[in-house]
PDB file of C-alpha atoms and ligand atoms in Angstrom:
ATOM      1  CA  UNK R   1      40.328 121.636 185.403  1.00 39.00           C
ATOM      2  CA  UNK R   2      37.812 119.090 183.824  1.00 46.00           C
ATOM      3  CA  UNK R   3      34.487 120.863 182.713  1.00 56.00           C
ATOM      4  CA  UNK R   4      32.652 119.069 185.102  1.00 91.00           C
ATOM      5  CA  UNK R   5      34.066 120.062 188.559  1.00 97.00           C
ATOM      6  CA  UNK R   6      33.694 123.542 190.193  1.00 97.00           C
ATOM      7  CA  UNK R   7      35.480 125.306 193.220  1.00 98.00           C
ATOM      8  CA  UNK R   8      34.214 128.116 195.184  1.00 98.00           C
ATOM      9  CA  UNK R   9      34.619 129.578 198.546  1.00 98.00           C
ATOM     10  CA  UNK R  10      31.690 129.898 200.404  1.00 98.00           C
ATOM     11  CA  UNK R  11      28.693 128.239 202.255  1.00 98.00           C
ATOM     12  CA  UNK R  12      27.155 125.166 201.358  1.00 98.00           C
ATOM     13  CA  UNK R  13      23.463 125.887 202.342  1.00 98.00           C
ATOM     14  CA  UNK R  14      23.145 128.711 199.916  1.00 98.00           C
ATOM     15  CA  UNK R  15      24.198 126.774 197.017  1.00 95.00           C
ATOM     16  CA  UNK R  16      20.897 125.669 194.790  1.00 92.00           C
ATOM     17  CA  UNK R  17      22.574 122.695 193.164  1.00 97.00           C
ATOM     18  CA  UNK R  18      19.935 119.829 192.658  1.00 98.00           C
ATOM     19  CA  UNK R  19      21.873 118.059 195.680  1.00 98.00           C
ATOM     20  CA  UNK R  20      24.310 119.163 198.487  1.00 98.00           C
ATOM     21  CA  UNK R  21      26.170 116.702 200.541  1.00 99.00           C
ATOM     22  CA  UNK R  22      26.353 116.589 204.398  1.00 98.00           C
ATOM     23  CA  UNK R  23      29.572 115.942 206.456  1.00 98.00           C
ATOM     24  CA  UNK R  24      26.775 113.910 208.637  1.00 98.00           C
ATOM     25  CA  UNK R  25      28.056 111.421 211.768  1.00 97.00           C
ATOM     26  CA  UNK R  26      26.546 107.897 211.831  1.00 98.00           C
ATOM     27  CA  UNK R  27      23.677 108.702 214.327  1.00 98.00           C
ATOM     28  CA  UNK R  28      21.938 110.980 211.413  1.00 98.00           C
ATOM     29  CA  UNK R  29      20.881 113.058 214.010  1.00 97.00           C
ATOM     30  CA  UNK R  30      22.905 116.136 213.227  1.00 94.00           C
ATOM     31  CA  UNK R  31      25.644 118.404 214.663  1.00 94.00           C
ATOM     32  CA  UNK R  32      28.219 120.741 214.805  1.00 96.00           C
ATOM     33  CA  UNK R  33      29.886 122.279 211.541  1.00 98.00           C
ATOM     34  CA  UNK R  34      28.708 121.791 207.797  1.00 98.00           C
ATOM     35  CA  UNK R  35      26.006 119.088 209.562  1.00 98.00           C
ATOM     36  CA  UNK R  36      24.953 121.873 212.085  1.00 98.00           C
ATOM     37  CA  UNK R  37      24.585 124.313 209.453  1.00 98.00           C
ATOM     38  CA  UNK R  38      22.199 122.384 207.008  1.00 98.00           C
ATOM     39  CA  UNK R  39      19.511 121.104 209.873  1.00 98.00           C
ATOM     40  CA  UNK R  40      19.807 124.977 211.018  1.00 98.00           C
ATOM     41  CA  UNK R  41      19.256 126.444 207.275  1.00 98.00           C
ATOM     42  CA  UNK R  42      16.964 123.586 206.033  1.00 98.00           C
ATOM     43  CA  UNK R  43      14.148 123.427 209.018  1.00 97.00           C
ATOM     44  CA  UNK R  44      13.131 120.262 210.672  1.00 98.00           C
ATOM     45  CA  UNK R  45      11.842 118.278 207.243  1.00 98.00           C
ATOM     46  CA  UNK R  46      15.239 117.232 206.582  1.00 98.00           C
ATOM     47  CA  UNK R  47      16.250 115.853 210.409  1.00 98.00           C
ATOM     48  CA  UNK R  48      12.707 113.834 210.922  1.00 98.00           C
ATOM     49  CA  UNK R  49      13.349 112.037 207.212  1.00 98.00           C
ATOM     50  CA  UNK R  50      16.978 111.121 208.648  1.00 98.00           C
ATOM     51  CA  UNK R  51      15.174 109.644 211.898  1.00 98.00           C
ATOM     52  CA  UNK R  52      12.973 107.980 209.581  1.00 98.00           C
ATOM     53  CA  UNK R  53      16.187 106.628 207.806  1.00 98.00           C
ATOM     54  CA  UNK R  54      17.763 105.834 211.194  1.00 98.00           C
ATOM     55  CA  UNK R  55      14.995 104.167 212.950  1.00 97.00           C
ATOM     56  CA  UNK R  56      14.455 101.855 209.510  1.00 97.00           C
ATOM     57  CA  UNK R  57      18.157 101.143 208.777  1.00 96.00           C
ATOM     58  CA  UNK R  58      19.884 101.920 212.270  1.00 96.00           C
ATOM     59  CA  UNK R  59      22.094 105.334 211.342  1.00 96.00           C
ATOM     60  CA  UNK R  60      24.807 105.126 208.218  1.00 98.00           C
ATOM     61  CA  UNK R  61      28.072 103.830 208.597  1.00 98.00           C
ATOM     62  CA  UNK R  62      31.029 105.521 207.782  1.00 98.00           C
ATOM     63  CA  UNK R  63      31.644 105.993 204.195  1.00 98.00           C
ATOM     64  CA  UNK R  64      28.243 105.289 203.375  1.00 98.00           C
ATOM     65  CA  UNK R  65      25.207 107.483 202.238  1.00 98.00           C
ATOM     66  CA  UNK R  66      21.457 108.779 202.807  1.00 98.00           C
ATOM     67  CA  UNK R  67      19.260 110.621 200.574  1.00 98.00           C
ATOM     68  CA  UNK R  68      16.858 113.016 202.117  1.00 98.00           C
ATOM     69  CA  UNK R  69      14.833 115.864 200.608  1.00 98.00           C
ATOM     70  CA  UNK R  70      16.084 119.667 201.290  1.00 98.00           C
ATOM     71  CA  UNK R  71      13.796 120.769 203.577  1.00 98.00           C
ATOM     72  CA  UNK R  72      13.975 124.592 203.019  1.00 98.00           C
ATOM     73  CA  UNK R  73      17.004 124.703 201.372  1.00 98.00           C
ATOM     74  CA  UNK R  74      17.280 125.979 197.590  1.00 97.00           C
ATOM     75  CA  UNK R  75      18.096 121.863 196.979  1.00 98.00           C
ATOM     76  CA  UNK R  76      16.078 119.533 196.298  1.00 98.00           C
ATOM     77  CA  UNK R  77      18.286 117.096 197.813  1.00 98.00           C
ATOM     78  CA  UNK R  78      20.597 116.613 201.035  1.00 98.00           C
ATOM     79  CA  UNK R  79      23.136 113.487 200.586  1.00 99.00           C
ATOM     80  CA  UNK R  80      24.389 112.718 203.964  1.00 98.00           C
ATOM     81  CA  UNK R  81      27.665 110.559 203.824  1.00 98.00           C
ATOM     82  CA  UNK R  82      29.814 109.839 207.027  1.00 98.00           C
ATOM     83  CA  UNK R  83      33.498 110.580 206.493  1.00 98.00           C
ATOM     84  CA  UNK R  84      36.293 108.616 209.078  1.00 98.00           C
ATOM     85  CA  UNK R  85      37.268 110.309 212.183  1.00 98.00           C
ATOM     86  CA  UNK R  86      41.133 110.830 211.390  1.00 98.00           C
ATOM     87  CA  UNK R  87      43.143 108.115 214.172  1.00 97.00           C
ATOM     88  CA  UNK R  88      46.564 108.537 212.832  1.00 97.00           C
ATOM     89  CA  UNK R  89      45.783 107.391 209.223  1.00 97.00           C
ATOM     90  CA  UNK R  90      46.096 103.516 209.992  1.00 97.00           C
ATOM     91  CA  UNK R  91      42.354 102.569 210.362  1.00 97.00           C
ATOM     92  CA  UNK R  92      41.714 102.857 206.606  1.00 98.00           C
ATOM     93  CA  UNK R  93      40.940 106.387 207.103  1.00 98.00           C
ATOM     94  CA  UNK R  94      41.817 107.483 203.125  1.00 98.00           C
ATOM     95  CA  UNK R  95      39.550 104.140 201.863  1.00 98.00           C
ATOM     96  CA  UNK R  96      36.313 105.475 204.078  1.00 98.00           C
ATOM     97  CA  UNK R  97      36.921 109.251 202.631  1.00 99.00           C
ATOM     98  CA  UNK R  98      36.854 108.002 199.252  1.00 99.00           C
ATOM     99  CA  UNK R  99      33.871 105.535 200.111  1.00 99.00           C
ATOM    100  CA  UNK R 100      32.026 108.668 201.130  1.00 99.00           C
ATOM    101  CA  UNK R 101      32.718 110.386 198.314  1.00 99.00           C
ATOM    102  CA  UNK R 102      31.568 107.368 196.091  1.00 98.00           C
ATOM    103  CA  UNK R 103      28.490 106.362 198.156  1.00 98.00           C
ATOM    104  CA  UNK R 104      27.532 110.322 197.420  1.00 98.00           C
ATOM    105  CA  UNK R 105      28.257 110.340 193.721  1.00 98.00           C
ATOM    106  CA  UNK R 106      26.579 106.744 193.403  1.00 98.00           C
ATOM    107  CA  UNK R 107      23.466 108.180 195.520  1.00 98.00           C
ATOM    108  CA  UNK R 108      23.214 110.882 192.999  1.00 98.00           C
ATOM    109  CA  UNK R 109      23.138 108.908 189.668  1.00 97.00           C
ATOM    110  CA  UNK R 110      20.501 106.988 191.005  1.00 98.00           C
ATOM    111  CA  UNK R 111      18.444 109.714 191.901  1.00 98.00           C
ATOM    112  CA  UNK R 112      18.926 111.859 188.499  1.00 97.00           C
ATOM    113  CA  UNK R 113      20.646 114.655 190.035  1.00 97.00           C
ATOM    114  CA  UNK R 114      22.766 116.678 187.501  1.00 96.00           C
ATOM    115  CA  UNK R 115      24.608 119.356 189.939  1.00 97.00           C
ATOM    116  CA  UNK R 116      25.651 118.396 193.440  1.00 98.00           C
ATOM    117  CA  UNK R 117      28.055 120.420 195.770  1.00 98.00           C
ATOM    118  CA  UNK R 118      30.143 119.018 198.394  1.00 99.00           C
ATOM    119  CA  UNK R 119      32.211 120.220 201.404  1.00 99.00           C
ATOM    120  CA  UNK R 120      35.494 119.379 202.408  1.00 98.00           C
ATOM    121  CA  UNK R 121      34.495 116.183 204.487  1.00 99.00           C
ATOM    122  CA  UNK R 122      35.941 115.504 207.580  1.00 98.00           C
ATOM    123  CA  UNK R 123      38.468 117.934 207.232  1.00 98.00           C
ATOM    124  CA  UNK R 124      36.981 119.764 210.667  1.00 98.00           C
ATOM    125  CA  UNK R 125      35.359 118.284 213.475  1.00 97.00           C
ATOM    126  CA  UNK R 126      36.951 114.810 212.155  1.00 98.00           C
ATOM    127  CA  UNK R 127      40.507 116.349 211.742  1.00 98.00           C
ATOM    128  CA  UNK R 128      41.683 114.598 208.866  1.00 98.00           C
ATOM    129  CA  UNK R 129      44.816 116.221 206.817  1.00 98.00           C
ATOM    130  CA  UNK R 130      43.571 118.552 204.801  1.00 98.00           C
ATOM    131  CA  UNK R 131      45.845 118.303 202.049  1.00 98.00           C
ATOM    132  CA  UNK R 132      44.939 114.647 201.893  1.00 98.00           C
ATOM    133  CA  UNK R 133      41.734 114.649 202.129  1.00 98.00           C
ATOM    134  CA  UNK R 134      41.217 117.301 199.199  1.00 98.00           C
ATOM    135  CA  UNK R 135      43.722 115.071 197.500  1.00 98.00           C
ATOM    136  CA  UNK R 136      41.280 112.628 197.592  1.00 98.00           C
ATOM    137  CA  UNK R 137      38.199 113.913 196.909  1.00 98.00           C
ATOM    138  CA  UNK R 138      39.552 115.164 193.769  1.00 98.00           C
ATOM    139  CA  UNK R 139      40.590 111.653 192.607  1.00 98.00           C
ATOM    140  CA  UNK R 140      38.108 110.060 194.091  1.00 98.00           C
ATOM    141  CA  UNK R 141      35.279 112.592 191.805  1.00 98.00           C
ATOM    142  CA  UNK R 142      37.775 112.888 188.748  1.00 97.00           C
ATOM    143  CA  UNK R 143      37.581 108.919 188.438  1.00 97.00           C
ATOM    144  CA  UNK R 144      33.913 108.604 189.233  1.00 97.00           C
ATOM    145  CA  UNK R 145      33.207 110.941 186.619  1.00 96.00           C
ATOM    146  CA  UNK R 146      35.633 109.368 183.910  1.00 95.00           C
ATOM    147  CA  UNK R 147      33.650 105.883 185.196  1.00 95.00           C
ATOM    148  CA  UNK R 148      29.897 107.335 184.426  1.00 94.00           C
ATOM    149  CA  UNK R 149      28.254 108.489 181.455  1.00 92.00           C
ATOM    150  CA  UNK R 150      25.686 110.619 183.122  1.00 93.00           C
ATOM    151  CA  UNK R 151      25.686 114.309 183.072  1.00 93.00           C
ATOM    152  CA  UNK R 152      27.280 115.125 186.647  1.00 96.00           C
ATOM    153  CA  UNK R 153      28.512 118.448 187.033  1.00 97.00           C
ATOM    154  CA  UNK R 154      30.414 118.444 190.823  1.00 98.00           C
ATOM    155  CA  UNK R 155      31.464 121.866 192.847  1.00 98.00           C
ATOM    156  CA  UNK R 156      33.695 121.464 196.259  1.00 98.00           C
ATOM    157  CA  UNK R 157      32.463 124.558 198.005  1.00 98.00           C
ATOM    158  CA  UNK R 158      35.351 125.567 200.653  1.00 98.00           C
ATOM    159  CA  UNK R 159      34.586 127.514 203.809  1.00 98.00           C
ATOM    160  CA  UNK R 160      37.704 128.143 204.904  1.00 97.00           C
ATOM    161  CA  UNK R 161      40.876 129.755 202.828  1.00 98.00           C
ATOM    162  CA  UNK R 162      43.380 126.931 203.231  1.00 98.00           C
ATOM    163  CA  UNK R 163      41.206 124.209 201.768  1.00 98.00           C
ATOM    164  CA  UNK R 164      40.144 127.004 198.941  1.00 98.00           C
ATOM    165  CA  UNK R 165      44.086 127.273 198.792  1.00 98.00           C
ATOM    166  CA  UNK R 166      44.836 123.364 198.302  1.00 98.00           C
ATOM    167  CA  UNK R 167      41.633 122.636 196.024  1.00 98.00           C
ATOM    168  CA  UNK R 168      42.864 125.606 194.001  1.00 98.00           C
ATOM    169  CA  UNK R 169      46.171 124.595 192.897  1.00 97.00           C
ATOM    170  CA  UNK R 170      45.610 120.749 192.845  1.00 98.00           C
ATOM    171  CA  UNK R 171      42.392 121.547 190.435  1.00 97.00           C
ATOM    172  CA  UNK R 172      45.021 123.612 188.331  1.00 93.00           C
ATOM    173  CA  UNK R 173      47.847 120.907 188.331  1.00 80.00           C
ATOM    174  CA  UNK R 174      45.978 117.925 187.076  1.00 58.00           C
TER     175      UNK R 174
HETATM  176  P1  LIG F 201      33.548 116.664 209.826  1.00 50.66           P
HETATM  177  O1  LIG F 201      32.922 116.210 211.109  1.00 50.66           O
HETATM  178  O2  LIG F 201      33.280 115.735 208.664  1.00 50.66           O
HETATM  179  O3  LIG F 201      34.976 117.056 209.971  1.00 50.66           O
HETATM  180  P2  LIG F 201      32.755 119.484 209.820  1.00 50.66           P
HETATM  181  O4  LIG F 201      31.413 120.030 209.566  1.00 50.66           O
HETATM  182  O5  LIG F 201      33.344 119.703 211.173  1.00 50.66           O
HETATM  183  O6  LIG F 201      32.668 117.939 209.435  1.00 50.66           O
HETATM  184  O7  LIG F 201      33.764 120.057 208.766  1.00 50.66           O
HETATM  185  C1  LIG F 201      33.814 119.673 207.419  1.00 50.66           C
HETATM  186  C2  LIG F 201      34.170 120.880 206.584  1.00 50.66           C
HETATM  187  O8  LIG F 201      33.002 121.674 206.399  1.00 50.66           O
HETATM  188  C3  LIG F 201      35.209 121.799 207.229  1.00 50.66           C
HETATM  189  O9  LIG F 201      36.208 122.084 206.258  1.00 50.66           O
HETATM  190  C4  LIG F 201      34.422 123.041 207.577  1.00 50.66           C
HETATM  191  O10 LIG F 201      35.216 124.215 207.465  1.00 50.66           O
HETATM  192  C5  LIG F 201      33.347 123.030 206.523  1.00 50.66           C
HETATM  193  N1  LIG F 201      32.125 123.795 206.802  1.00 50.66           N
HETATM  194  C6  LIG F 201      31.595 124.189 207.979  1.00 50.66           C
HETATM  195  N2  LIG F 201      30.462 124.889 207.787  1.00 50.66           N
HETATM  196  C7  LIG F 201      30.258 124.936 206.434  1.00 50.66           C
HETATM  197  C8  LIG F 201      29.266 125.521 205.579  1.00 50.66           C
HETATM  198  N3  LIG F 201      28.232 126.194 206.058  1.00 50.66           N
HETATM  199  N4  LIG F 201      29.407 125.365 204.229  1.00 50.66           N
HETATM  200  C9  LIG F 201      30.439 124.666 203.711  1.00 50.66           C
HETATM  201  N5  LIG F 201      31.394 124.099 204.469  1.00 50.66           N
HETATM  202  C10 LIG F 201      31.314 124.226 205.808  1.00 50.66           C
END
């Protein structure tokens, strides 16, 4: 495993890296899973900057990215990126997962954030593959980080045991 990426098991509100990313949906305006869990844990600071966002830039397409502060959170920042919807894997599904994970990363540089902690996007609600999807969110990070001279240190925080499971042993094989 490079020095610079971390896995855990756990939950990505409690996590006090300088910047946790959101499995947000375009609207910004929140909802179930990871997205459900931040606006619940971080107070309503973080959802009125993302209507601020929204009613300046009209929402964030999928694969893109937000910055917002983190509200109550132990964060200073919440990245909100918009991972595909899963439709078979023919609607350039893998291309707007790694676009997320970019637009995140990219978000982050630009913004001076050292740490940042992501879930397993669109691996619920969105039901894309999880093997895939870890698959590429490894590559997608690995090359980023190869790409960028700044200190980025990057942790994929799991909730559940099968993506702990696939993160795991890819982490180990590479
Ligand atoms: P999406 O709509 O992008 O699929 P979900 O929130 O439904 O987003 O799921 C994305 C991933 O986030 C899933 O693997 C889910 O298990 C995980 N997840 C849900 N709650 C949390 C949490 N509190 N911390 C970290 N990961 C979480």
């Amino acid at each position: 495993m490079p020095n610079k990426i971390y896995l855990i098991k756990g939950d990505i509100t409690k996590q006090n890296a300088d910047a946790i990313v959101n499995a947000a949906n375009s609207s910004l305006l929140g909802g179930g899973g990871v997205d459900g869990a931040i606006h619940r844990a971080g107070g309503p600071e973080i959802l009125n900057e993302c209507i601020r966002i929204r009613n300046r830039q009209g929402g964030c397409k999928t694969g893109e990215a937000v910055i917002t502060g983190g509200g109550n959170l132990k964060t200073k920042y919440v990245i909100h990126t918009v991972g595909p919807v899963w439709n078979g894997g023919d609607k350039n599904e893998p291309q707007l997962l790694a676009n997320a994970y970019r637009n995140a990363l990219k978000l982050a540089i630009e913004n001076g954030i050292h740490t940042i902690s992501f879930p397993n996007i669109s691996t619920g609600i969105y039901h894309f593959p999880k093997d895939l999807a870890a698959q590429i969110a490894i590559d997608t990070v690995k090359t980023f980080l190869n790409q960028h001279e700044e200190p980025l240190s990057v942790t994929f925080v799991c909730f559940d045991d099968e993506n702990y499971a696939l993160y795991e042993s890819l982490l180990k094989e590479k």
